[in-house]
Amino acid sequence: DAGITQSPRYKITETGRQVTLMCHQTWSHSYMFWYRQDLGHGLRLIYYSAAADITDKGEVPDGYVVSRSKTENFPLTLESATRSQTSVYFCASSPSGLYNEQFFGPGTRLTVL
Amino acid sequence: QKEVEQNSGPLSVPEGAIASLNCTYSDRVSQSFFWYRQYSGKSPELIMSIYSNGDKEDGRFTAQLNKASQYVSLLIRDSQPSDSATYLCAVNMNDKIIFGKGTRLHILP
């Protein structure tokens, strides 16, 4: 019944540190997405994945790395966090592709000091 | 540049009235359209999807699509205080889903 979960829900880190945000879904959806949401910009796609071992860049991929070794997990890594990466990060999944409904996780609020 | 435009609001509507939320998009070939509701501090929640011209009704919600005018709207009938939220319009463009910045809706008790 969990659906899609994200961890941690809140994270404070320092500039230059590596941070990994986790996303796990129990629906076996093929597609998974990472978005960031900032005031004035709305939701912006960072990376997405069509299946295990298949990932592609979205609108704002710089400074982020993703992997998808298993269908259910899609971690997002900030290799060297910057203050501009302070944001709320949402993971989403879709059963049927880029043109169809997406279902969102609860979000991770990340603060980079 | 592919865009999805929404009035940021806030849109204030008396309880029990009809709330009308509008969205325009720039890509003539878009085929999939979605409305999400987002409460403050929460994640977006899918309300409606629409793929064909015309109206689609689901309970108190009606989505309206006019591809010729590149316009999609969401009507909320019998507005309730619990409908107060930000509503995001999303449209497929260039093999991505592009989200508008959202319209804040405030239902006045």
mmCIF file of C-alpha atoms in Angstrom:
data_model
loop_
_atom_site.group_PDB
_atom_site.id
_atom_site.type_symbol
_atom_site.label_atom_id
_atom_site.label_comp_id
_atom_site.label_asym_id
_atom_site.label_seq_id
_atom_site.Cartn_x
_atom_site.Cartn_y
_atom_site.Cartn_z
ATOM 1 C CA ASP A 1 0.000 0.000 0.000
ATOM 2 C CA ALA A 2 3.044 2.278 0.204
ATOM 3 C CA GLY A 3 2.936 3.394 -3.446
ATOM 4 C CA ILE A 4 5.844 5.752 -3.884
ATOM 5 C CA THR A 5 8.073 6.827 -1.019
ATOM 6 C CA GLN A 6 10.969 9.218 -0.701
ATOM 7 C CA SER A 7 13.706 9.477 1.888
ATOM 8 C CA PRO A 8 14.789 11.466 3.675
ATOM 9 C CA ARG A 9 11.829 13.833 3.898
ATOM 10 C CA TYR A 10 14.050 16.665 5.113
ATOM 11 C CA LYS A 11 17.777 17.141 4.649
ATOM 12 C CA ILE A 12 20.188 19.902 5.547
ATOM 13 C CA THR A 13 23.683 19.707 4.097
ATOM 14 C CA GLU A 14 26.626 21.912 3.342
ATOM 15 C CA THR A 15 28.013 23.206 0.084
ATOM 16 C CA GLY A 16 30.294 20.685 -1.579
ATOM 17 C CA ARG A 17 28.903 17.596 0.108
ATOM 18 C CA GLN A 18 27.451 14.665 -1.772
ATOM 19 C CA VAL A 19 23.798 13.964 -1.098
ATOM 20 C CA THR A 20 21.602 11.108 -2.282
ATOM 21 C CA LEU A 21 17.841 11.285 -2.305
ATOM 22 C CA MET A 22 16.038 7.984 -2.441
ATOM 23 C CA CYS A 23 12.857 7.068 -4.269
ATOM 24 C CA HIS A 24 11.083 3.719 -4.058
ATOM 25 C CA GLN A 25 7.846 2.616 -5.711
ATOM 26 C CA THR A 26 5.841 -0.547 -5.182
ATOM 27 C CA TRP A 27 3.648 -0.325 -8.289
ATOM 28 C CA SER A 28 6.203 -1.753 -10.745
ATOM 29 C CA HIS A 29 5.749 1.333 -12.906
ATOM 30 C CA SER A 30 8.142 1.466 -15.834
ATOM 31 C CA TYR A 31 8.739 5.196 -15.807
ATOM 32 C CA MET A 32 10.184 7.215 -12.974
ATOM 33 C CA PHE A 33 10.957 10.917 -12.763
ATOM 34 C CA TRP A 34 12.757 13.429 -10.618
ATOM 35 C CA TYR A 35 11.500 17.015 -10.377
ATOM 36 C CA ARG A 36 12.501 20.037 -8.386
ATOM 37 C CA GLN A 37 9.991 22.664 -7.378
ATOM 38 C CA ASP A 38 11.018 26.241 -6.691
ATOM 39 C CA LEU A 39 9.004 29.414 -6.218
ATOM 40 C CA GLY A 40 8.671 31.180 -9.527
ATOM 41 C CA HIS A 41 9.697 28.148 -11.565
ATOM 42 C CA GLY A 42 7.131 25.507 -10.839
ATOM 43 C CA LEU A 43 7.995 21.866 -11.370
ATOM 44 C CA ARG A 44 11.068 21.224 -13.499
ATOM 45 C CA LEU A 45 12.165 17.819 -14.719
ATOM 46 C CA ILE A 46 15.695 16.827 -13.723
ATOM 47 C CA TYR A 47 15.991 13.257 -15.018
ATOM 48 C CA TYR A 48 13.700 10.441 -15.969
ATOM 49 C CA SER A 49 13.966 6.728 -16.563
ATOM 50 C CA ALA A 50 11.959 4.543 -18.918
ATOM 51 C CA ALA A 51 13.118 1.261 -17.368
ATOM 52 C CA ALA A 52 15.934 -0.255 -15.370
ATOM 53 C CA ASP A 53 19.304 0.902 -16.719
ATOM 54 C CA ILE A 54 17.684 3.485 -19.020
ATOM 55 C CA THR A 55 17.868 7.124 -17.973
ATOM 56 C CA ASP A 56 17.648 10.436 -19.782
ATOM 57 C CA LYS A 57 18.111 14.107 -19.027
ATOM 58 C CA GLY A 58 15.294 16.484 -18.379
ATOM 59 C CA GLU A 59 15.216 20.255 -18.326
ATOM 60 C CA VAL A 60 17.722 20.899 -15.500
ATOM 61 C CA PRO A 61 20.144 17.940 -15.190
ATOM 62 C CA ASP A 62 23.387 19.767 -14.403
ATOM 63 C CA GLY A 63 24.854 18.848 -11.027
ATOM 64 C CA TYR A 64 22.722 15.730 -10.656
ATOM 65 C CA VAL A 65 23.332 12.040 -11.277
ATOM 66 C CA VAL A 66 20.789 9.224 -11.379
ATOM 67 C CA SER A 67 20.874 5.481 -11.626
ATOM 68 C CA ARG A 68 18.260 2.778 -11.911
ATOM 69 C CA SER A 69 19.569 -0.700 -11.315
ATOM 70 C CA LYS A 70 16.168 -1.958 -10.150
ATOM 71 C CA THR A 71 12.736 -1.038 -11.455
ATOM 72 C CA GLU A 72 11.504 0.035 -8.041
ATOM 73 C CA ASN A 73 14.351 2.385 -7.075
ATOM 74 C CA PHE A 74 15.493 5.633 -8.642
ATOM 75 C CA PRO A 75 18.043 7.498 -6.489
ATOM 76 C CA LEU A 76 19.091 11.057 -7.248
ATOM 77 C CA THR A 77 22.595 12.144 -6.260
ATOM 78 C CA LEU A 78 23.915 15.660 -5.937
ATOM 79 C CA GLU A 79 27.628 15.080 -6.402
ATOM 80 C CA SER A 80 28.750 18.392 -4.913
ATOM 81 C CA ALA A 81 25.801 20.281 -3.498
ATOM 82 C CA THR A 82 25.425 23.989 -4.184
ATOM 83 C CA ARG A 83 23.133 26.529 -2.563
ATOM 84 C CA SER A 84 21.183 26.839 -5.808
ATOM 85 C CA GLN A 85 20.146 23.222 -5.338
ATOM 86 C CA THR A 86 18.138 24.125 -2.250
ATOM 87 C CA SER A 87 14.672 23.043 -3.291
ATOM 88 C CA VAL A 88 11.854 20.579 -2.817
ATOM 89 C CA TYR A 89 12.486 17.410 -4.793
ATOM 90 C CA PHE A 90 9.667 15.185 -5.984
ATOM 91 C CA CYS A 91 9.943 11.711 -7.373
ATOM 92 C CA ALA A 92 7.136 10.466 -9.600
ATOM 93 C CA SER A 93 6.259 7.323 -11.489
ATOM 94 C CA SER A 94 4.051 6.423 -14.419
ATOM 95 C CA PRO A 95 2.830 3.041 -15.577
ATOM 96 C CA SER A 96 2.659 3.852 -19.210
ATOM 97 C CA GLY A 97 5.018 6.464 -20.444
ATOM 98 C CA LEU A 98 5.981 10.043 -20.910
ATOM 99 C CA TYR A 99 2.559 11.124 -22.096
ATOM 100 C CA ASN A 100 0.525 9.664 -19.299
ATOM 101 C CA GLU A 101 -0.446 10.257 -15.706
ATOM 102 C CA GLN A 102 2.309 10.602 -13.153
ATOM 103 C CA PHE A 103 1.998 9.820 -9.463
ATOM 104 C CA PHE A 104 4.121 11.747 -7.040
ATOM 105 C CA GLY A 105 5.956 10.868 -3.883
ATOM 106 C CA PRO A 106 5.706 13.061 -0.775
ATOM 107 C CA GLY A 107 8.828 15.065 -1.578
ATOM 108 C CA THR A 108 12.172 15.812 0.035
ATOM 109 C CA ARG A 109 12.937 19.298 1.252
ATOM 110 C CA LEU A 110 16.657 19.882 0.781
ATOM 111 C CA THR A 111 18.534 22.833 2.214
ATOM 112 C CA VAL A 112 22.134 23.470 1.185
ATOM 113 C CA LEU A 113 23.975 25.852 3.500
ATOM 114 C CA GLN B 1 10.046 27.463 -26.434
ATOM 115 C CA LYS B 2 7.415 25.063 -25.188
ATOM 116 C CA GLU B 3 5.282 26.681 -22.534
ATOM 117 C CA VAL B 4 2.281 26.053 -20.334
ATOM 118 C CA GLU B 5 0.737 29.246 -19.015
ATOM 119 C CA GLN B 6 -1.529 29.695 -16.028
ATOM 120 C CA ASN B 7 -2.686 32.734 -14.123
ATOM 121 C CA SER B 8 -0.873 32.571 -10.788
ATOM 122 C CA GLY B 9 -3.844 33.940 -8.845
ATOM 123 C CA PRO B 10 -4.906 33.881 -6.133
ATOM 124 C CA LEU B 11 -8.345 33.185 -7.470
ATOM 125 C CA SER B 12 -10.935 33.763 -4.752
ATOM 126 C CA VAL B 13 -14.291 32.017 -5.121
ATOM 127 C CA PRO B 14 -17.203 31.920 -2.646
ATOM 128 C CA GLU B 15 -18.085 28.551 -1.180
ATOM 129 C CA GLY B 16 -20.684 26.797 -3.306
ATOM 130 C CA ALA B 17 -19.821 28.713 -6.481
ATOM 131 C CA ILE B 18 -18.062 27.434 -9.604
ATOM 132 C CA ALA B 19 -14.302 27.878 -9.771
ATOM 133 C CA SER B 20 -12.864 28.167 -13.270
ATOM 134 C CA LEU B 21 -9.162 27.554 -13.818
ATOM 135 C CA ASN B 22 -7.539 28.160 -17.177
ATOM 136 C CA CYS B 23 -4.419 26.991 -18.951
ATOM 137 C CA THR B 24 -2.932 27.702 -22.383
ATOM 138 C CA TYR B 25 -0.129 25.799 -24.068
ATOM 139 C CA SER B 26 2.173 26.512 -26.942
ATOM 140 C CA ASP B 27 2.545 23.180 -28.771
ATOM 141 C CA ARG B 28 -0.195 22.488 -31.318
ATOM 142 C CA VAL B 29 0.571 18.765 -31.431
ATOM 143 C CA SER B 30 0.127 18.125 -27.705
ATOM 144 C CA GLN B 31 -2.154 15.174 -27.040
ATOM 145 C CA SER B 32 -2.238 14.667 -23.276
ATOM 146 C CA PHE B 33 -3.474 17.127 -20.673
ATOM 147 C CA PHE B 34 -3.611 16.822 -16.914
ATOM 148 C CA TRP B 35 -4.785 18.740 -13.889
ATOM 149 C CA TYR B 36 -3.055 18.264 -10.541
ATOM 150 C CA ARG B 37 -3.999 19.670 -7.165
ATOM 151 C CA GLN B 38 -1.273 20.583 -4.705
ATOM 152 C CA TYR B 39 -1.969 21.512 -1.119
ATOM 153 C CA SER B 40 0.604 23.686 0.617
ATOM 154 C CA GLY B 41 3.576 21.585 1.678
ATOM 155 C CA LYS B 42 2.283 18.484 -0.092
ATOM 156 C CA SER B 43 2.966 16.736 -3.371
ATOM 157 C CA PRO B 44 0.902 17.146 -6.557
ATOM 158 C CA GLU B 45 -2.117 14.856 -6.782
ATOM 159 C CA LEU B 46 -3.688 13.926 -10.117
ATOM 160 C CA ILE B 47 -7.290 15.105 -10.464
ATOM 161 C CA MET B 48 -8.138 14.751 -14.130
ATOM 162 C CA SER B 49 -6.663 13.729 -17.430
ATOM 163 C CA ILE B 50 -8.142 14.624 -20.811
ATOM 164 C CA TYR B 51 -7.051 13.628 -24.280
ATOM 165 C CA SER B 52 -9.925 14.597 -26.612
ATOM 166 C CA ASN B 53 -11.647 17.861 -27.409
ATOM 167 C CA GLY B 54 -14.708 18.576 -25.338
ATOM 168 C CA ASP B 55 -15.666 18.059 -21.729
ATOM 169 C CA LYS B 56 -14.792 15.306 -19.281
ATOM 170 C CA GLU B 57 -16.625 15.160 -15.986
ATOM 171 C CA ASP B 58 -15.633 13.441 -12.757
ATOM 172 C CA GLY B 59 -17.768 14.278 -9.768
ATOM 173 C CA ARG B 60 -17.563 18.003 -9.102
ATOM 174 C CA PHE B 61 -14.710 18.417 -11.568
ATOM 175 C CA THR B 62 -15.002 19.050 -15.302
ATOM 176 C CA ALA B 63 -12.034 19.352 -17.617
ATOM 177 C CA GLN B 64 -12.544 21.149 -20.916
ATOM 178 C CA LEU B 65 -10.183 20.881 -23.861
ATOM 179 C CA ASN B 66 -10.054 22.971 -27.019
ATOM 180 C CA LYS B 67 -7.055 21.942 -29.111
ATOM 181 C CA ALA B 68 -7.750 24.490 -31.844
ATOM 182 C CA SER B 69 -7.448 27.300 -29.304
ATOM 183 C CA GLN B 70 -4.709 25.463 -27.351
ATOM 184 C CA TYR B 71 -6.697 25.892 -24.199
ATOM 185 C CA VAL B 72 -7.613 23.567 -21.346
ATOM 186 C CA SER B 73 -9.685 24.460 -18.311
ATOM 187 C CA LEU B 74 -10.848 22.936 -15.058
ATOM 188 C CA LEU B 75 -14.230 23.722 -13.548
ATOM 189 C CA ILE B 76 -14.951 22.930 -9.927
ATOM 190 C CA ARG B 77 -18.644 22.967 -9.083
ATOM 191 C CA ASP B 78 -20.022 23.563 -5.592
ATOM 192 C CA SER B 79 -16.609 24.751 -4.401
ATOM 193 C CA GLN B 80 -15.647 23.689 -0.894
ATOM 194 C CA PRO B 81 -13.026 25.124 1.477
ATOM 195 C CA SER B 82 -11.109 21.866 0.997
ATOM 196 C CA ASP B 83 -10.657 22.816 -2.669
ATOM 197 C CA SER B 84 -8.338 25.645 -1.609
ATOM 198 C CA ALA B 85 -5.018 24.636 -3.137
ATOM 199 C CA THR B 86 -2.725 25.295 -6.065
ATOM 200 C CA TYR B 87 -3.845 23.683 -9.317
ATOM 201 C CA LEU B 88 -1.196 22.663 -11.819
ATOM 202 C CA CYS B 89 -1.874 22.206 -15.500
ATOM 203 C CA ALA B 90 0.413 19.727 -17.283
ATOM 204 C CA VAL B 91 0.755 19.115 -21.027
ATOM 205 C CA ASN B 92 2.878 16.725 -23.035
ATOM 206 C CA MET B 93 5.385 18.527 -25.267
ATOM 207 C CA ASN B 94 8.437 17.140 -27.031
ATOM 208 C CA ASP B 95 8.186 13.756 -25.305
ATOM 209 C CA LYS B 96 8.021 15.387 -21.871
ATOM 210 C CA ILE B 97 5.279 16.506 -19.555
ATOM 211 C CA ILE B 98 5.565 20.252 -18.971
ATOM 212 C CA PHE B 99 3.921 21.727 -15.897
ATOM 213 C CA GLY B 100 2.517 25.209 -15.577
ATOM 214 C CA LYS B 101 3.446 27.217 -12.507
ATOM 215 C CA GLY B 102 -0.007 26.758 -11.058
ATOM 216 C CA THR B 103 -3.004 28.829 -10.016
ATOM 217 C CA ARG B 104 -3.694 29.374 -6.338
ATOM 218 C CA LEU B 105 -7.362 28.904 -5.559
ATOM 219 C CA HIS B 106 -8.913 30.224 -2.372
ATOM 220 C CA ILE B 107 -12.469 29.230 -1.480
ATOM 221 C CA LEU B 108 -14.109 31.803 0.746
ATOM 222 C CA PRO B 109 -16.317 30.288 3.492
#
